[in-house]
Short mmCIF file of C-alpha atoms in Angstrom, two decimals:
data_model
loop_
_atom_site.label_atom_id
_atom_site.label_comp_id
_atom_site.label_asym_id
_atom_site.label_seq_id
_atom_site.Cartn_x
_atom_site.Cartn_y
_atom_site.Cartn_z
CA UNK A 1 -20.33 -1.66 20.51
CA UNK A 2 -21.75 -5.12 21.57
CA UNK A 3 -19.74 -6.81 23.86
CA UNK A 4 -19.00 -10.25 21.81
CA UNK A 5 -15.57 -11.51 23.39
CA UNK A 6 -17.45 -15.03 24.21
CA UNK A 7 -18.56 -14.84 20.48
CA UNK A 8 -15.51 -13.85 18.99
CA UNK A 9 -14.03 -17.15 20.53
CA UNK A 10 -17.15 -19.79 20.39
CA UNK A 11 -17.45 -18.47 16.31
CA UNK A 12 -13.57 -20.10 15.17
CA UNK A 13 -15.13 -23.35 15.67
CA UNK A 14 -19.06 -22.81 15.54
CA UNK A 15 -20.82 -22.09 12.77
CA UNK A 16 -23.40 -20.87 14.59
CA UNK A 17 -21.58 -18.12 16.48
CA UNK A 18 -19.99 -17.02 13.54
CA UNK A 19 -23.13 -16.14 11.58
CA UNK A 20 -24.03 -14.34 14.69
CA UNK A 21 -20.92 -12.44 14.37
CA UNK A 22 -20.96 -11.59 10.80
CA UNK A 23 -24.25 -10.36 10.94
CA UNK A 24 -23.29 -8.06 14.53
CA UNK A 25 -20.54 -6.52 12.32
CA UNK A 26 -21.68 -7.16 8.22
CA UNK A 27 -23.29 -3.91 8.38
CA UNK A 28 -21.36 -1.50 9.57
CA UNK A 29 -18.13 -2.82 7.32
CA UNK A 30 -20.26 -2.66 4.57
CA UNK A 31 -21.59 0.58 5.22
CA UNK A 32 -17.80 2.11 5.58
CA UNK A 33 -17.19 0.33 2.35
CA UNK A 34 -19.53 2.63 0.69
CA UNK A 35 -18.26 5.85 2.71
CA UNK A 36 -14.80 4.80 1.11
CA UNK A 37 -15.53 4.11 -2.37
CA UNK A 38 -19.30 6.12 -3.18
CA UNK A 39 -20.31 2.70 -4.76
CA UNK A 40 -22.61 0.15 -3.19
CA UNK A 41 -22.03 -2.23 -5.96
CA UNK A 42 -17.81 -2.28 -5.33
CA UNK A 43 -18.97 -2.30 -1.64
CA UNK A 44 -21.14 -5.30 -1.99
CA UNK A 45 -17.81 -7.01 -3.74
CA UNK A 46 -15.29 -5.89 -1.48
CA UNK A 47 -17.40 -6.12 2.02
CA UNK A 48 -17.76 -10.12 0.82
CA UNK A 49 -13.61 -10.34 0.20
CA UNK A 50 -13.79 -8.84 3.51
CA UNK A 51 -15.45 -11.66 5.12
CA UNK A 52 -13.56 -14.20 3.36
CA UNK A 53 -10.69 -13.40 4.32
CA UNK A 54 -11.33 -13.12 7.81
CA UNK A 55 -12.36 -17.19 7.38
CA UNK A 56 -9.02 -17.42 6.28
CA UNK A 57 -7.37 -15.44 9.07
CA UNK A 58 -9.17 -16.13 11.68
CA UNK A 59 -7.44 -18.63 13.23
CA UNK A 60 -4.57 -16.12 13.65
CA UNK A 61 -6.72 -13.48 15.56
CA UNK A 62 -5.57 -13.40 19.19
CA UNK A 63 -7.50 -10.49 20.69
CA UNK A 64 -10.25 -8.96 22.43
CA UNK A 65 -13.67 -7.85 21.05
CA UNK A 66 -13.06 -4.42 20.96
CA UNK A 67 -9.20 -5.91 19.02
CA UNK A 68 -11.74 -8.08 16.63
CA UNK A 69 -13.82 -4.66 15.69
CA UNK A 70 -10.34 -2.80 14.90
CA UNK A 71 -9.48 -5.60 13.04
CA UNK A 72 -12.06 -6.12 11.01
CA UNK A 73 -11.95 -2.30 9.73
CA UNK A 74 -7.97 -3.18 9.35
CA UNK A 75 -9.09 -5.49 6.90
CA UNK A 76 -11.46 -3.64 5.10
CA UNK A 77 -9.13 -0.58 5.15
CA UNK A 78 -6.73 -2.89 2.97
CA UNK A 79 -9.61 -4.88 0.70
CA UNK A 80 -10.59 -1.23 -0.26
CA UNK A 81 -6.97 0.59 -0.87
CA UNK A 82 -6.51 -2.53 -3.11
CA UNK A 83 -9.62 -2.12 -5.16
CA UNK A 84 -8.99 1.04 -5.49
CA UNK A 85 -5.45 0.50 -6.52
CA UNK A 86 -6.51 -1.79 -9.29
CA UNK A 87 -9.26 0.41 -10.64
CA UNK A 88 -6.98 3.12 -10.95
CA UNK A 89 -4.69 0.91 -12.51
CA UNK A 90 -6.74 -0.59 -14.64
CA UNK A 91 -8.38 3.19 -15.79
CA UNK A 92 -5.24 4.16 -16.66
CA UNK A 93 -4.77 1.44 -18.85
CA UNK A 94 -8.06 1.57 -20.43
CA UNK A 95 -7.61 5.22 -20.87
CA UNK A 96 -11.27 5.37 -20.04
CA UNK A 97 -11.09 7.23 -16.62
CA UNK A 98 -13.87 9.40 -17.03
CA UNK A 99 -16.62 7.06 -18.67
CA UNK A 100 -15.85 4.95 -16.27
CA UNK A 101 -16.58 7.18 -13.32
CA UNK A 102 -19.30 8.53 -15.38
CA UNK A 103 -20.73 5.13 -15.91
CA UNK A 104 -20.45 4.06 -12.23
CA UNK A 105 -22.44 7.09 -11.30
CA UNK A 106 -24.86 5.96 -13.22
CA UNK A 107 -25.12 2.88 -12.10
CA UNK A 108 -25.70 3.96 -8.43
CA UNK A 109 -28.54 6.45 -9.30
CA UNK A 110 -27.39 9.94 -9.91
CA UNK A 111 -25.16 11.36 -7.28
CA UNK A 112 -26.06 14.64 -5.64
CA UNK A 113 -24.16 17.09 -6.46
CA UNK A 114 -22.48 18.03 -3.20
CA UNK A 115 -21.88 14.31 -2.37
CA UNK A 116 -19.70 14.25 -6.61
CA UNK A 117 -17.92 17.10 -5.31
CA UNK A 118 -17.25 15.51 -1.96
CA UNK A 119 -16.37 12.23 -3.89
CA UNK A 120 -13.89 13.71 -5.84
CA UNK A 121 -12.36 15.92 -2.93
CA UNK A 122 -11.77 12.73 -1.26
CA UNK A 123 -10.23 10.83 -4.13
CA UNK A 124 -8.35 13.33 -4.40
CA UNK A 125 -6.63 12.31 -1.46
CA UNK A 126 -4.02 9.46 -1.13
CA UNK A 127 -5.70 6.22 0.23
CA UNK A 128 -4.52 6.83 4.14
CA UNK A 129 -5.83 9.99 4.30
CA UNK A 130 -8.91 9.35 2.71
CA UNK A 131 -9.12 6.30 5.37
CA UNK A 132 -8.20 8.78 8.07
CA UNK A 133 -11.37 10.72 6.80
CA UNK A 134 -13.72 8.36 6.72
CA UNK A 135 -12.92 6.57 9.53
CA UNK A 136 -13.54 9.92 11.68
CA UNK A 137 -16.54 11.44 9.87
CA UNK A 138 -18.60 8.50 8.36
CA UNK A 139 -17.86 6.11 11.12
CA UNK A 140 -17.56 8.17 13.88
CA UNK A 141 -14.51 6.46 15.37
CA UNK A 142 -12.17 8.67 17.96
CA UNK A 143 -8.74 9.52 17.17
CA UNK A 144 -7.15 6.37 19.51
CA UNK A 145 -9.34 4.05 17.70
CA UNK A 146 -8.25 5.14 14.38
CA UNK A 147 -4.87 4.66 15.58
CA UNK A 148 -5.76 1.21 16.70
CA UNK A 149 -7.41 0.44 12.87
CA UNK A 150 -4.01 1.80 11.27
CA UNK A 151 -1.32 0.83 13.79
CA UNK A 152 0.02 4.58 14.30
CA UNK A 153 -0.45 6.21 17.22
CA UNK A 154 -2.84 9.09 17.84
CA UNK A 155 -0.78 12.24 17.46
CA UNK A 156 0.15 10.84 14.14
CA UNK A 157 -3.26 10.58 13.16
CA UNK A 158 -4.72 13.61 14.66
CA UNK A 159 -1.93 15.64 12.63
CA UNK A 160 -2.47 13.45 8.90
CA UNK A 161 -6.61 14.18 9.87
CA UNK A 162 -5.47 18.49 10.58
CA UNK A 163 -3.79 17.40 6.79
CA UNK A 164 -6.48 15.70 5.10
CA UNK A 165 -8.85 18.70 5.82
CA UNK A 166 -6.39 21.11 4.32
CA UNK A 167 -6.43 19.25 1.42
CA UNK A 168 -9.72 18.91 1.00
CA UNK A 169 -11.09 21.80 2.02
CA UNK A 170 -9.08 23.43 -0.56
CA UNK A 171 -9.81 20.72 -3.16
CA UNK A 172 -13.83 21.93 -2.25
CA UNK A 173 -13.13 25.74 -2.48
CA UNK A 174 -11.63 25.21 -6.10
CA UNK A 175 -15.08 23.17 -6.95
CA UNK A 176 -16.76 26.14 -6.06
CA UNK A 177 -18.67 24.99 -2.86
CA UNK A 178 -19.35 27.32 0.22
CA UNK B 1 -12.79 19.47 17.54
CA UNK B 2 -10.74 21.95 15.59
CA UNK B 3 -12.74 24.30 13.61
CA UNK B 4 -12.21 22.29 10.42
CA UNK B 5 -13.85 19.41 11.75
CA UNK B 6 -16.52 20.65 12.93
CA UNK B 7 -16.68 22.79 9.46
CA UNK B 8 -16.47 19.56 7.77
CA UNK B 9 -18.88 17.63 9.61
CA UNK B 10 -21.25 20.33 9.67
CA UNK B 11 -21.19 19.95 5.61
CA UNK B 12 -20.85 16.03 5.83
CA UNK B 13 -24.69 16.33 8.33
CA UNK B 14 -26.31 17.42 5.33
CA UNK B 15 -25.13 14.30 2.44
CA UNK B 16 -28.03 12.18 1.81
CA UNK B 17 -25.48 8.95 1.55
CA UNK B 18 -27.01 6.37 0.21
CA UNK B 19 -25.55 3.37 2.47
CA UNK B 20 -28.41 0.93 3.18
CA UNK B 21 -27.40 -2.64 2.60
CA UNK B 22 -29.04 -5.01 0.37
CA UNK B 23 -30.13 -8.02 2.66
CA UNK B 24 -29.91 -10.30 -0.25
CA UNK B 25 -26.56 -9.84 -0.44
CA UNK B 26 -25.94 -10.07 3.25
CA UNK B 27 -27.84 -13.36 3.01
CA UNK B 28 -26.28 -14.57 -0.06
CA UNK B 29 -22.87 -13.89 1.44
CA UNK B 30 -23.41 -15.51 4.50
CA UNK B 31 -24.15 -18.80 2.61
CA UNK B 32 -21.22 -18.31 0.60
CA UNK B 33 -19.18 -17.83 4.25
CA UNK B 34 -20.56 -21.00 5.40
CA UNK B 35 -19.84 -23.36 2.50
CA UNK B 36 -16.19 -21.18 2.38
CA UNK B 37 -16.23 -22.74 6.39
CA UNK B 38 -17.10 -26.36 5.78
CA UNK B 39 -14.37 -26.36 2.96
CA UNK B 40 -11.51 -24.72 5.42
CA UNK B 41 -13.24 -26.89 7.98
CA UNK B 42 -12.94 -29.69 6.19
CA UNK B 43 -9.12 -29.06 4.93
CA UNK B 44 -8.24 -28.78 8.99
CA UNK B 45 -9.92 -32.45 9.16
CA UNK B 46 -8.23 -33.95 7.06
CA UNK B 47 -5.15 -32.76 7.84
CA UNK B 48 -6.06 -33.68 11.90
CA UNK B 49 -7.15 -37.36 10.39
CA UNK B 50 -4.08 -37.98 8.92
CA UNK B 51 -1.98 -36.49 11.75
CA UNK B 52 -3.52 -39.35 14.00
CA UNK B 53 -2.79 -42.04 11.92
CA UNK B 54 0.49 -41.10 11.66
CA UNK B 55 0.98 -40.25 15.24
CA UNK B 56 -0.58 -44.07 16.32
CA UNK B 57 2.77 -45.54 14.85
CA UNK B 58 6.17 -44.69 16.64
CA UNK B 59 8.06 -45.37 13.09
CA UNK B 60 5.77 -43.01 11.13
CA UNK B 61 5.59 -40.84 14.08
CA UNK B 62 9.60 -39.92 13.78
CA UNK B 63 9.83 -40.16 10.29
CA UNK B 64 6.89 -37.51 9.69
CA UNK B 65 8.60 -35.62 12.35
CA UNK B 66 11.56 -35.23 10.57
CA UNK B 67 9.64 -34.42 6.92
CA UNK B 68 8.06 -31.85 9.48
CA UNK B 69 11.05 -30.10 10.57
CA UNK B 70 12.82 -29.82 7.03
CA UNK B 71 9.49 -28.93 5.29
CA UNK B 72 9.28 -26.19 7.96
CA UNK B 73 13.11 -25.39 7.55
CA UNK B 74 12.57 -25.13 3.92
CA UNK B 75 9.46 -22.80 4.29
CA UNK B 76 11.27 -20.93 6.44
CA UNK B 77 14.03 -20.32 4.12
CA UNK B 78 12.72 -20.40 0.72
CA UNK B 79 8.78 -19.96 -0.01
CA UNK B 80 7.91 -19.82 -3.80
CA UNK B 81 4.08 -19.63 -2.66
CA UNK B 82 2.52 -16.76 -4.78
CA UNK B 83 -0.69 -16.56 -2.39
CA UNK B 84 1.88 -15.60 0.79
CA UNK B 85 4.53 -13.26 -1.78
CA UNK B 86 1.43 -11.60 -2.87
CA UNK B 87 -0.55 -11.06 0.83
CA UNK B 88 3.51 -9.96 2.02
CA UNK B 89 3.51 -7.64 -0.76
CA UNK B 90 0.18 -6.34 -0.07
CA UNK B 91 1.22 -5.63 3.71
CA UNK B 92 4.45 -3.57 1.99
CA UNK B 93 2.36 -1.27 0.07
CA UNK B 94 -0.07 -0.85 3.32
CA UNK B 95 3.62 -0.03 5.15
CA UNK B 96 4.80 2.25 2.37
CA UNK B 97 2.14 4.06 1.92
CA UNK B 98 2.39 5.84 6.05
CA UNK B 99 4.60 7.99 4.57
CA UNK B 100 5.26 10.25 1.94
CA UNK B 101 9.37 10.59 1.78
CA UNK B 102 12.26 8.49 1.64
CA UNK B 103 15.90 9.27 1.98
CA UNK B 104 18.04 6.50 -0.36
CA UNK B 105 21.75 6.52 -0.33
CA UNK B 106 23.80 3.83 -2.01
CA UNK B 107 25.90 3.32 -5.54
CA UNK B 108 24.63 4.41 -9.20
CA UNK B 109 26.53 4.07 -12.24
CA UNK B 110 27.54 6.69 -14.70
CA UNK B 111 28.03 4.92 -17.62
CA UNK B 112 31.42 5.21 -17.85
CA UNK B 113 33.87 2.22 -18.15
CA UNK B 114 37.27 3.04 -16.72
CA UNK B 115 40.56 1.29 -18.65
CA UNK B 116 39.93 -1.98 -16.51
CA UNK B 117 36.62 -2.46 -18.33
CA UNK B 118 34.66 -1.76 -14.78
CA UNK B 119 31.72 0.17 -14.76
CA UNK B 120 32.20 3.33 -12.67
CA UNK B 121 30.10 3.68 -9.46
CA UNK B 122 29.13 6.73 -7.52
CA UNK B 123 27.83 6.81 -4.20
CA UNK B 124 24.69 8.93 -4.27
CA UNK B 125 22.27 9.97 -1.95
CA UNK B 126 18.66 10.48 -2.96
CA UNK B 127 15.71 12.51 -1.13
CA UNK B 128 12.19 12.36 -2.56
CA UNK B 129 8.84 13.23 -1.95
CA UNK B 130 6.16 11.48 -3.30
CA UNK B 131 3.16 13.63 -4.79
CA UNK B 132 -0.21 13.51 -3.46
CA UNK B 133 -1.95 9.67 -4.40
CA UNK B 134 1.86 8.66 -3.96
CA UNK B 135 2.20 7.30 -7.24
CA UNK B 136 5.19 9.21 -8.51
CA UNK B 137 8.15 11.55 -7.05
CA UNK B 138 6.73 15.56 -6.80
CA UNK B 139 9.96 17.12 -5.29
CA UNK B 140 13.61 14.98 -5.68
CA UNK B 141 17.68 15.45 -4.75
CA UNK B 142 20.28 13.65 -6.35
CA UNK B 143 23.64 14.10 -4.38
CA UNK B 144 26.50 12.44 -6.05
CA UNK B 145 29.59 12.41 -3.67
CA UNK B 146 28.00 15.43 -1.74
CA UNK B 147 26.82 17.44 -4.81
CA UNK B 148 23.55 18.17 -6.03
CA UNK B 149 23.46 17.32 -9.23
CA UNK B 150 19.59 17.02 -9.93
CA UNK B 151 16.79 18.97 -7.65
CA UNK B 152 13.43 19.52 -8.35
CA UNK B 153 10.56 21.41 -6.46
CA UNK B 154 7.62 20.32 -8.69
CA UNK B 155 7.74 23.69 -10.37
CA UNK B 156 11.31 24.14 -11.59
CA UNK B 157 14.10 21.60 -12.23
CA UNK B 158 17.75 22.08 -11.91
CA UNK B 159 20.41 20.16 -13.04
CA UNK B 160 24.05 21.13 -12.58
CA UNK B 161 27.34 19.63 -13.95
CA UNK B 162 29.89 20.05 -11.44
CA UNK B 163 32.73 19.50 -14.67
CA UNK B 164 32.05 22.52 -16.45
CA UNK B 165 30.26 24.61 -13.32
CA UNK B 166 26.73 24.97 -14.88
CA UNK B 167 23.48 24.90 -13.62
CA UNK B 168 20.36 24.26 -16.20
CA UNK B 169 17.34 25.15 -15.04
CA UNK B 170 13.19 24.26 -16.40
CA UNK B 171 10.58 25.84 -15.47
CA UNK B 172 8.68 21.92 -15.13
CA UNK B 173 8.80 19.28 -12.77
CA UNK B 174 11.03 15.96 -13.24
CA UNK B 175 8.89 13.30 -12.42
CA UNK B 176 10.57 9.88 -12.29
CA UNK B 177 7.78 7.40 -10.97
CA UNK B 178 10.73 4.81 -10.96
CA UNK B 179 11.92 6.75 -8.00
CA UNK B 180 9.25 6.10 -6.15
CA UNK B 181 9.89 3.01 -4.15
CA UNK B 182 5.54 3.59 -2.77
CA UNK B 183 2.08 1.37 -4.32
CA UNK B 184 2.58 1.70 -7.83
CA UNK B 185 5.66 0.09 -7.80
CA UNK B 186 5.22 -2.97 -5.60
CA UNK B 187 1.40 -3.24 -7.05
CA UNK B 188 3.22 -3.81 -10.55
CA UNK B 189 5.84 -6.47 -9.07
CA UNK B 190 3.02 -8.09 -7.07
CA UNK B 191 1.51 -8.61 -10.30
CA UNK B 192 4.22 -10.11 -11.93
CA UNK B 193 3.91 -12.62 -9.46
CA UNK B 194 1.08 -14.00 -11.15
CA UNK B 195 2.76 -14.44 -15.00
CA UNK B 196 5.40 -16.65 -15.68
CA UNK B 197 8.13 -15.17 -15.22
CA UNK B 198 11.70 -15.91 -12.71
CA UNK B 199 11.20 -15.10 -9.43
CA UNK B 200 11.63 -16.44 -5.86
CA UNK B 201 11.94 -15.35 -1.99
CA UNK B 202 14.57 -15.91 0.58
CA UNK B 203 15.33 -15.17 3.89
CA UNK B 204 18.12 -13.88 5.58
CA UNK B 205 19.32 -11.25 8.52
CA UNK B 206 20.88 -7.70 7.63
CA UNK B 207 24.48 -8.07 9.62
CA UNK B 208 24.63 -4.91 10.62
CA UNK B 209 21.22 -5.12 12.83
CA UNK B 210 20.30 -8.38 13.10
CA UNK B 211 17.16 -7.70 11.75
CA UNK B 212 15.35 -10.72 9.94
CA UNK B 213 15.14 -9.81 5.91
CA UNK B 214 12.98 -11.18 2.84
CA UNK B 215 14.74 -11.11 -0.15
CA UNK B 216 12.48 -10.66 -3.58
CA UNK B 217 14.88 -11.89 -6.98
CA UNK B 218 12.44 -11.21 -9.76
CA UNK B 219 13.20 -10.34 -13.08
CA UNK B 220 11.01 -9.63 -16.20
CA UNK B 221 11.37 -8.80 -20.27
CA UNK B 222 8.26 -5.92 -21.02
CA UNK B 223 9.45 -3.21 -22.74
CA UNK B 224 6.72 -1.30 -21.24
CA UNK B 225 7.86 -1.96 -17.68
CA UNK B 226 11.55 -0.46 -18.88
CA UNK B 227 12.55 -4.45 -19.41
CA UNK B 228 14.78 -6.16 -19.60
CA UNK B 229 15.41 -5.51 -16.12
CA UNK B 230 16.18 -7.80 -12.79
CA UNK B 231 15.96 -6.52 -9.30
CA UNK B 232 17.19 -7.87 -6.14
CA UNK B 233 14.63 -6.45 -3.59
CA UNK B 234 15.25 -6.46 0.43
CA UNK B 235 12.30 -6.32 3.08
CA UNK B 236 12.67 -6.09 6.67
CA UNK B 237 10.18 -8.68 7.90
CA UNK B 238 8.84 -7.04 10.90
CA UNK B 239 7.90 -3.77 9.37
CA UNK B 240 7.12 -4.65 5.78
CA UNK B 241 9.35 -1.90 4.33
CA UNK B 242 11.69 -2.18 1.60
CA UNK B 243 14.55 -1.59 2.87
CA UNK B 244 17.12 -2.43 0.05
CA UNK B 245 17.13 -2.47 -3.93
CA UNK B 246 19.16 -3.65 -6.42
CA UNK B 247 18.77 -3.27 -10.35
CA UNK B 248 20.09 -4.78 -13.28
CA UNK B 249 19.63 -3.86 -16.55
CA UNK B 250 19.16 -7.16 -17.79
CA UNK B 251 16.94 -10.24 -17.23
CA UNK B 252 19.20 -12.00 -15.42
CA UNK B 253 20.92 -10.59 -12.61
CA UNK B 254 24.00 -10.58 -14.52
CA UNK B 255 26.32 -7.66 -12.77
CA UNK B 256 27.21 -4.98 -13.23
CA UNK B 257 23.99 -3.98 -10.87
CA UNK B 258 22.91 -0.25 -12.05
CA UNK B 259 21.84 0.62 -9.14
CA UNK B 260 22.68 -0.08 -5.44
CA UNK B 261 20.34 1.33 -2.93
CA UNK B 262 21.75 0.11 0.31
CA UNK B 263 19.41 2.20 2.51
CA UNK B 264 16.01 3.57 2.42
CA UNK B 265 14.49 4.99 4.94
CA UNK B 266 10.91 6.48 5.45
CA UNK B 267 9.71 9.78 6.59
CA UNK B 268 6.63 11.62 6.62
CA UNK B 269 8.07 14.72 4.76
CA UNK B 270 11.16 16.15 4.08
CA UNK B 271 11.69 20.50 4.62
CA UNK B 272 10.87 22.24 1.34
CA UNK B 273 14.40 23.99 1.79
CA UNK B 274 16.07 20.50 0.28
CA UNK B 275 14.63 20.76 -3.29
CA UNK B 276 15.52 24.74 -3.69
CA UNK B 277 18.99 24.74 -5.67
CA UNK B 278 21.40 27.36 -4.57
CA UNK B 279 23.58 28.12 -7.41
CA UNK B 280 27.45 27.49 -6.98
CA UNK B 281 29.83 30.53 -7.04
CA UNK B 282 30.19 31.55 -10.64
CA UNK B 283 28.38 28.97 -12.23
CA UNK B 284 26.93 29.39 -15.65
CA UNK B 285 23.01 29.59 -15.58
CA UNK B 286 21.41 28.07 -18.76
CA UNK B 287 17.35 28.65 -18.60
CA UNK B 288 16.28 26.16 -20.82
CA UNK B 289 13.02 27.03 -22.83
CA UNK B 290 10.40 24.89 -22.52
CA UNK B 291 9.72 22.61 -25.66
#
């Protein structure tokens, strides 16, 4: 990780600094947007409500560098739960779960079929877990910084990642996958 | 690394994931970001301009001062701003949804009047477990002064009346997504929020702790949301749980409250060896079919 403290400070009141730091940090929060919802259109939507609100927020951020990186995947972490909250939400009310999902598939170029199983594995899961997941597999963060992203500490996250797995490695076995 | 991660990320390695971003948008965004920081910008100026002015004159210096400190007060006390409600609500569900069990104890009602015309209250205490995407309760106890009157596993339901010393059992589940206090819930008050109905936020302390409280009043009509109903919800400010409930089954707070939850507390899970029913001495057993 870039060391940006000086940036993180000089970008709350120059403009300058802070297109410097969104573009340092736009594409790896848009890239774990995709890991968490398989979309690159929702990403493209939620990774910009992402950056909005951290215009909004900013002036509240009191931390380090390696505090900004956390969180900014804080952020995300909650911009996503709440999309997905509201598509589920709205699915349910539209009764139209599966051409939905079908549709969005569609959209994004056909899925392979190991990454549709792994997609609905992970859906499977409720939202922390499938944060957990992502966060340690798709962005490669340790254990402590996960904590740091979700505000638990370690142990509790390595034993909710020891969970996650059991879930969905037994969510994959019932697909049929090896 | 346990041998399920590195069994997972072994089959992760080999998912083509198709996460290159589109530059347009980066770029297009990072317009959008700028004009969104000349208007905040902007909004700060303004607000700095006028600050001066006011801060030149002694007179208007004190007399702002004052408008300061009540508007502050008042904010403090009572905030009917839907943008903060909603981003407080939003922090709830994030809080809720660490765990997967709660433990409620407090008063229900039975329905029956007594000869005074009051409603008659039990104290109950409640254990549930959420199911997996946490949107409704998977395994549930109902205690009602100390007895079990309702348990479910997820597979099989039990349901005993302590009058006549008989346990019914169903082979099904009980699901009651009411019970669950988790996202589904608050998501569906947040979004009253944003229609017209009653609602406003206080503050307060709990007296037992000390602790500093946000108190919800909302109350709402749709049928399909098991209206008319009014609820009286507590926060506790620092962690962002909901801490206490209240329920009417009216619009308008009008007491008898159904239900009294004066606790809730969060857990990760709750032993399986809670939702088995052990069947009283000489009870009846009733095995009801299953329609």
């Amino acid at each position: 990780m870039n060391d940006d403290s000086e940036l993180v400070i000089q970008a709350r009141s120059d403009r300058a600094a802070f297109v410097q730091l969104y573009r340092r940090h736009y594409d790896a929060i848009f890239r774990y947007c995709v890991h968490r919802l398989f979309d690159k259109v929702a990403a493209e939507d939620v990774t910009s409500e992402v950056f909005l609100k951290i215009i909004e927020k900013f002036h509240s951020f009191r931390g380090t560098d390696e505090q900004f990186h956390y969180w900014l995947y804080r952020i995300a972490t909650n911009a996503v739960n709440n999309y997905l909250r509201k598509t589920a939400r709205r699915n349910r009310l539209l009764k139209v779960v599966h051409e939905v999902s079908n549709s969005r598939a569609a959209d994004c170029g056909e899925l392979s079929e190991k990454l549709e199983l792994l997609r609905e594995a992970v859906f499977s899961l409720r939202p922390r877990y499938q944060t957990i997941i992502t966060l340690r597999f798709f962005e490669n963060l340790k254990m402590i910084e996960i904590a740091e992203v979700l505000g638990s500490s370690p142990g509790t996250v390595r034993s909710q990642l020891t969970r996650a797995l059991a879930k969905l490695r037994a969510k994959m076995n019932s697909g049929g996958t090896t | 690394m346990t041998d399920r991660e590195k069994e997972f990320e072994s089959y992760v390695r080999d998912i083509r994931f198709d996460d290159t971003p589109d530059y347009d948008h980066r770029d297009k965004l990072e317009q959008n970001l700028l004009a969104a920081l000349s208007r905040h910008s902007q909004r700060k100026a303004q607000a700095l301009k006028t600050w001066r002015i006011i801060m030149k004159s002694r007179i208007t210096k004190l007399a702002t001062a004052a408008v300061i400190i009540i508007a502050v007060a008042i904010s403090i006390t009572i905030i009917n701003n839907t943008t903060s409600t909603v981003w407080a609500i939003e922090q709830s569900i994030e809080a809720v949804s660490r765990y997967n069990a709660v433990i409620v104890e407090g008063l229900d009602s039975e329905r029956t009047w007594r000869e005074n015309g009051s409603l008659e209250r039990r104290p109950f205490k409640a254990w549930a477990v959420a199911n997996e995407d946490q949107t409704m309760v998977e395994k549930y106890r109902h205690e009602v002064n100390g007895v079990p009157i309702l348990i479910t596993n997820g597979k099989i339901t039990w349901r005993y009346d302590l009058k006549t010393n008989t346990v019914h059992v169903e082979n099904r589940p009980y699901i009651a997504s009411e019970c669950w206090c988790g996202s589904q819930f608050l998501e569906q008050i947040k979004s009253f929020l944003g229609e017209s109905i009653p609602w406003e936020v206080s503050y307060g302390k709990d007296p037992a702790t000390g602790k500093k409280r946000a108190f919800l009043k909302i109350a709402w009509l749709d049928e399909r949301y098991n209206g008319p109903r009014s609820m009286w919800i507590e926060f506790d400010v620092e962690s962002k749980l909901l801490v206490g409930l209240r329920q009417w089954e009216n619009a308008n707070w009008e007491d008898p409250a159904a239900l009294i939850a004066e606790t809730i507390t969060y857990h990760e899970n709750l032993p399986d060896e809670l939702f088995e029913f052990k069947i009283p001495e000489g009870a009846t057993v009733i095995e009801q079919e299953q329609d």
